XYZ file of N, CA, C and O in Angstrom:
432
model
N 38.920 151.748 66.808
C 37.548 152.177 66.670
C 37.503 153.664 67.071
O 38.155 154.143 68.095
N 36.886 154.449 66.124
C 36.889 155.856 66.367
C 35.869 156.286 67.401
O 35.047 155.501 67.815
N 35.983 157.519 67.900
C 35.129 158.060 68.866
C 33.586 157.980 68.576
O 32.841 157.595 69.482
N 33.188 158.215 67.438
C 31.790 158.174 66.935
C 31.342 156.944 66.235
O 30.273 156.952 65.707
N 32.204 156.038 66.122
C 31.818 154.791 65.389
C 30.445 154.129 65.829
O 29.721 153.599 65.154
N 30.275 154.216 67.155
C 29.061 153.526 67.657
C 27.737 154.191 67.279
O 26.768 153.550 67.431
N 27.851 155.400 66.795
C 26.666 156.180 66.300
C 26.378 156.097 64.805
O 25.344 156.646 64.351
N 27.130 155.285 64.126
C 26.839 155.028 62.666
C 25.482 154.309 62.558
O 25.159 153.491 63.250
N 24.867 154.724 61.508
C 23.507 154.097 61.189
C 23.659 152.849 60.337
O 23.024 151.908 60.464
N 24.696 152.769 59.467
C 24.868 151.666 58.727
C 25.934 150.819 59.410
O 26.831 151.243 60.002
N 25.802 149.489 59.122
C 26.720 148.471 59.671
C 28.054 148.692 58.962
O 28.016 149.072 57.796
N 29.175 148.399 59.638
C 30.465 148.604 59.057
C 30.615 147.442 58.006
O 30.160 146.339 58.125
N 31.384 147.806 57.001
C 31.628 146.773 55.896
C 32.295 145.587 56.510
O 33.132 145.676 57.453
N 31.945 144.439 56.018
C 32.530 143.211 56.491
C 31.862 142.571 57.639
O 32.138 141.552 58.086
N 30.744 143.238 58.291
C 30.008 142.699 59.328
C 28.817 142.065 58.684
O 28.022 142.671 57.990
N 28.612 140.781 58.922
C 27.425 139.986 58.347
C 26.184 140.308 59.138
O 26.267 140.382 60.351
N 25.089 140.455 58.383
C 23.782 140.663 59.047
C 23.298 139.271 59.459
O 23.338 138.455 58.587
N 22.790 139.168 60.713
C 22.259 137.844 61.096
C 20.817 137.776 60.888
O 20.122 138.727 60.609
N 20.263 136.486 61.061
C 18.747 136.256 60.889
C 18.118 137.100 61.990
O 18.489 137.299 63.060
N 16.921 137.458 61.589
C 15.971 138.242 62.522
C 14.635 137.605 62.655
O 14.316 136.750 61.756
N 13.860 138.011 63.583
C 12.492 137.653 63.636
C 11.691 137.922 62.490
O 10.773 137.171 61.939
N 12.106 139.128 61.770
C 11.294 139.481 60.522
C 11.730 138.385 59.407
O 10.737 138.170 58.568
N 12.883 137.939 59.383
C 13.156 136.904 58.302
C 12.242 135.682 58.591
O 11.764 135.104 57.606
N 12.168 135.130 59.828
C 11.454 134.059 60.091
C 9.934 134.180 59.783
O 9.277 133.417 59.242
N 9.445 135.374 60.205
C 8.094 135.744 59.900
C 7.708 135.773 58.429
O 6.716 135.257 58.091
N 8.656 136.299 57.691
C 8.423 136.352 56.273
C 8.377 134.987 55.665
O 7.356 134.651 54.893
N 9.197 134.052 56.142
C 9.232 132.641 55.676
C 7.919 131.905 56.136
O 7.379 131.291 55.248
N 7.575 132.189 57.347
C 6.266 131.532 57.789
C 5.112 131.995 56.999
O 4.213 131.121 56.554
N 4.905 133.317 56.769
C 3.819 133.839 55.967
C 3.788 133.414 54.592
O 2.869 133.097 53.935
N 5.032 133.390 53.999
C 5.191 132.934 52.641
C 4.757 131.543 52.407
O 3.989 131.240 51.492
N 5.320 130.643 53.296
C 4.907 129.181 53.170
C 3.388 128.953 53.394
O 2.882 128.094 52.783
N 2.803 129.646 54.219
C 1.445 129.485 54.613
C 0.553 129.892 53.454
O -0.618 129.369 53.289
N 0.943 130.729 52.508
C 0.117 131.318 51.501
C 0.457 130.610 50.138
O -0.064 130.975 49.106
N 1.218 129.499 50.132
C 1.589 128.787 48.905
C 1.376 127.305 49.151
O 1.461 126.822 50.273
N 1.355 126.496 48.109
C 1.094 125.042 48.185
C 2.492 124.367 47.854
O 3.315 124.886 46.974
N 2.658 123.101 48.335
C 3.705 122.304 48.013
C 5.128 122.914 48.210
O 6.065 122.728 47.383
N 5.296 123.573 49.427
C 6.566 124.374 49.560
C 7.639 123.418 50.205
O 7.280 122.544 51.029
N 8.788 123.464 49.624
C 9.963 122.593 50.116
C 11.045 123.727 50.556
O 11.118 124.784 50.015
N 11.984 123.296 51.474
C 12.994 124.147 51.884
C 14.384 123.644 51.484
O 14.561 122.434 51.406
N 15.317 124.587 51.211
C 16.587 124.211 50.657
C 17.516 125.102 51.487
O 17.540 126.321 51.468
N 18.418 124.384 52.269
C 19.386 125.190 53.124
C 20.638 125.401 52.300
O 21.197 124.577 51.631
N 21.088 126.591 52.312
C 22.299 127.124 51.785
C 23.338 127.431 52.854
O 23.030 128.038 53.817
N 24.604 126.858 52.686
C 25.533 127.088 53.704
C 25.948 128.583 53.843
O 25.901 129.347 52.998
N 26.573 128.882 55.020
C 27.122 130.138 55.246
C 28.369 130.294 54.277
O 29.088 129.367 54.042
N 28.559 131.446 53.792
C 29.704 131.915 52.989
C 30.450 133.057 53.608
O 29.978 133.535 54.715
N 31.448 133.469 52.902
C 32.148 134.634 53.431
C 31.264 135.943 53.254
O 31.621 136.985 53.868
N 30.265 135.894 52.452
C 29.362 137.156 52.276
C 28.152 137.033 52.850
O 27.544 138.031 53.224
N 27.510 135.833 53.107
C 26.168 135.801 53.699
C 26.189 134.656 54.833
O 26.946 133.703 54.813
N 25.273 134.899 55.818
C 25.136 133.802 56.795
C 24.253 132.726 56.103
O 23.961 132.749 54.969
N 23.938 131.612 56.887
C 23.186 130.536 56.459
C 21.853 131.090 56.021
O 21.219 131.989 56.651
N 21.350 130.582 54.823
C 20.088 131.039 54.265
C 19.255 129.704 54.004
O 19.735 128.695 53.814
N 17.949 130.018 53.882
C 17.048 128.919 53.409
C 16.222 129.493 52.257
O 15.786 130.560 52.289
N 16.046 128.696 51.263
C 15.208 129.063 50.098
C 14.028 128.228 50.265
O 14.128 127.015 50.333
N 12.842 128.821 50.145
C 11.525 128.120 50.070
C 11.041 128.170 48.660
O 11.045 129.104 47.938
N 10.747 127.004 48.173
C 10.169 126.773 46.797
C 8.885 126.261 46.731
O 8.691 125.136 47.322
N 7.964 126.938 46.195
C 6.570 126.435 45.992
C 6.349 125.482 44.926
O 7.301 125.343 44.070
N 5.174 124.871 44.730
C 4.929 123.893 43.666
C 5.107 124.404 42.404
O 5.477 123.643 41.313
N 4.855 125.726 42.058
C 4.979 126.251 40.788
C 6.319 126.930 40.498
O 6.606 127.419 39.416
N 7.337 126.802 41.425
C 8.513 127.224 41.259
C 8.979 128.604 41.818
O 10.046 129.089 41.924
N 7.860 129.269 42.275
C 8.058 130.541 43.016
C 8.914 130.335 44.181
O 8.830 129.347 44.824
N 9.757 131.323 44.506
C 10.644 131.058 45.644
C 11.026 132.326 46.368
O 10.848 133.416 45.827
N 11.558 132.182 47.541
C 12.044 133.249 48.400
C 13.211 132.794 49.260
O 13.280 131.588 49.511
N 14.048 133.738 49.554
C 15.161 133.295 50.384
C 15.370 134.313 51.506
O 15.219 135.573 51.426
N 15.715 133.778 52.650
C 16.008 134.620 53.867
C 17.029 133.934 54.781
O 17.299 132.628 54.543
N 17.644 134.771 55.545
C 18.756 134.153 56.533
C 18.069 133.469 57.623
O 16.902 133.730 58.017
N 18.754 132.542 58.148
C 18.420 131.735 59.243
C 19.663 131.738 60.203
O 20.778 131.889 59.726
N 19.450 131.355 61.449
C 20.469 131.396 62.427
C 21.514 130.237 62.104
O 22.695 130.499 62.360
N 21.019 129.158 61.637
C 21.989 127.915 61.442
C 21.279 126.929 60.649
O 20.075 127.003 60.447
N 22.014 125.888 60.169
C 21.390 124.773 59.446
C 20.298 124.011 60.400
O 19.262 123.584 59.895
N 20.707 123.957 61.591
C 19.820 123.296 62.524
C 18.539 124.166 62.700
O 17.449 123.530 62.864
N 18.635 125.410 62.788
C 17.439 126.278 62.842
C 16.624 126.147 61.667
O 15.420 126.111 61.797
N 17.220 125.984 60.435
C 16.389 125.665 59.184
C 15.629 124.408 59.294
O 14.441 124.385 58.848
N 16.309 123.409 59.719
C 15.687 122.096 59.897
C 14.526 122.097 60.881
O 13.448 121.584 60.622
N 14.756 122.825 62.011
C 13.685 123.021 62.923
C 12.491 123.732 62.467
O 11.295 123.385 62.604
N 12.821 124.812 61.574
C 11.756 125.636 60.980
C 10.955 124.751 60.063
O 9.685 124.682 60.116
N 11.647 124.003 59.270
C 10.880 123.072 58.274
C 10.131 122.001 59.007
O 8.933 121.572 58.583
N 10.684 121.444 60.009
C 9.958 120.406 60.764
C 8.611 120.990 61.471
O 7.633 120.399 61.288
N 8.869 122.266 61.974
C 7.640 122.799 62.538
C 6.523 123.148 61.539
O 5.435 123.010 61.969
N 6.918 123.447 60.358
C 5.857 123.621 59.444
C 5.520 122.446 58.522
O 4.671 122.493 57.656
N 6.149 121.264 58.779
C 5.892 120.031 58.161
C 6.305 119.973 56.676
O 5.614 119.372 55.929
N 7.277 120.608 56.469
C 7.863 120.666 54.956
C 9.129 119.905 54.859
O 9.946 119.810 55.715
N 9.382 119.293 53.684
C 10.640 118.607 53.367
C 11.844 119.673 53.310
O 11.480 120.751 52.872
N 12.990 119.213 53.687
C 14.118 120.157 53.689
C 15.271 119.435 53.109
O 15.460 118.324 53.350
N 16.069 120.100 52.321
C 17.161 119.457 51.516
C 18.404 120.420 51.679
O 18.279 121.669 51.936
N 19.549 119.808 51.511
C 20.764 120.661 51.471
C 21.013 121.051 49.991
O 21.303 120.156 49.102
N 20.976 122.283 49.837
C 20.995 122.866 48.423
C 22.537 122.444 47.852
O 22.633 122.291 46.597
N 23.484 122.404 48.654
C 24.768 122.051 48.174
C 24.998 120.675 47.746
O 25.906 120.394 47.064
N 23.962 119.837 48.215
C 24.201 118.355 47.795
C 23.150 118.055 46.703
O 23.570 117.430 45.647
N 21.914 118.488 46.856
C 20.841 118.083 45.896
C 20.659 119.099 44.780
O 19.969 118.876 43.851
N 21.141 120.285 45.017
C 20.866 121.429 44.071
C 19.467 121.936 44.206
O 18.812 121.713 45.216
N 19.048 122.760 43.222
C 17.772 123.389 43.326
C 16.801 122.717 42.328
O 17.247 122.164 41.261
N 15.389 122.652 42.530
C 14.649 122.021 41.592
C 14.463 122.729 40.341
O 14.597 123.996 40.192
N 14.230 121.966 39.299
C 14.152 122.561 37.912
C 12.966 123.626 37.835
O 13.067 124.575 37.157
N 11.828 123.353 38.528
C 10.777 124.240 38.568
C 11.175 125.598 39.068
O 10.603 126.689 38.541
N 12.153 125.709 39.967
C 12.618 127.096 40.421
C 13.382 127.820 39.372
O 13.111 129.014 39.071
N 14.140 127.103 38.640
C 14.881 127.707 37.444
C 13.974 128.123 36.387
O 14.175 129.225 35.756
N 12.942 127.228 36.095
C 12.007 127.576 35.176
C 11.161 128.798 35.438
O 10.880 129.698 34.670
N 10.702 128.890 36.843
C 10.064 130.036 37.178
C 10.935 131.323 36.959
O 10.425 132.344 36.561
N 12.184 131.289 37.400
C 13.049 132.553 37.294
C 13.184 132.864 35.756
O 13.280 133.996 35.486
N 13.320 131.805 34.896
C 13.503 132.140 33.500
C 12.222 132.821 33.032
O 12.238 133.677 32.074
N 10.985 132.322 33.421
C 9.727 132.890 32.980
C 9.680 134.307 33.463
O 9.351 135.283 32.682
N 10.102 134.585 34.694
C 9.981 136.026 35.183
C 10.892 136.904 34.477
O 10.651 138.000 34.217
N 12.117 136.448 34.179
C 13.094 137.129 33.520
C 12.645 137.434 31.984
O 12.804 138.661 31.652
N 12.013 136.493 31.377
C 11.568 136.808 30.074
C 10.308 137.736 29.998
O 10.182 138.566 29.119
N 9.654 137.859 31.102
C 8.478 138.727 31.187
C 8.864 140.124 31.731
O 8.151 141.051 31.803
N 10.263 140.231 32.045
C 10.839 141.473 32.499
C 10.643 141.847 33.989
O 10.727 142.882 34.431
N 10.203 140.774 34.682
C 9.923 140.924 36.155
C 11.112 140.892 37.091
O 11.145 141.118 38.243
N 12.089 140.234 36.610
C 13.415 140.148 37.350
C 14.582 140.984 36.857
O 14.699 141.308 35.754
């Protein structure tokens, strides 16, 4: 470690960003403003921490980091939404359709 490494503004390469209160707050606000929201937990990888994808009834979706799969389950239970393991069940077709519509419209 160099003398001035602690004063760097950017995180060092290879250091994963963990979930924050901002992530949880975003998820809560997003879910509250949409109908039929379901949660899909994505496992930790070498590039990202554990994430949760929220998918609304129309396929609109958002993704944020969570502390752990247990934290994701607790979050979904608190908001009364179903939660699935994306690695086992995959993603809903409406999510893929939504992304395809956005891409065709030039929004993605």
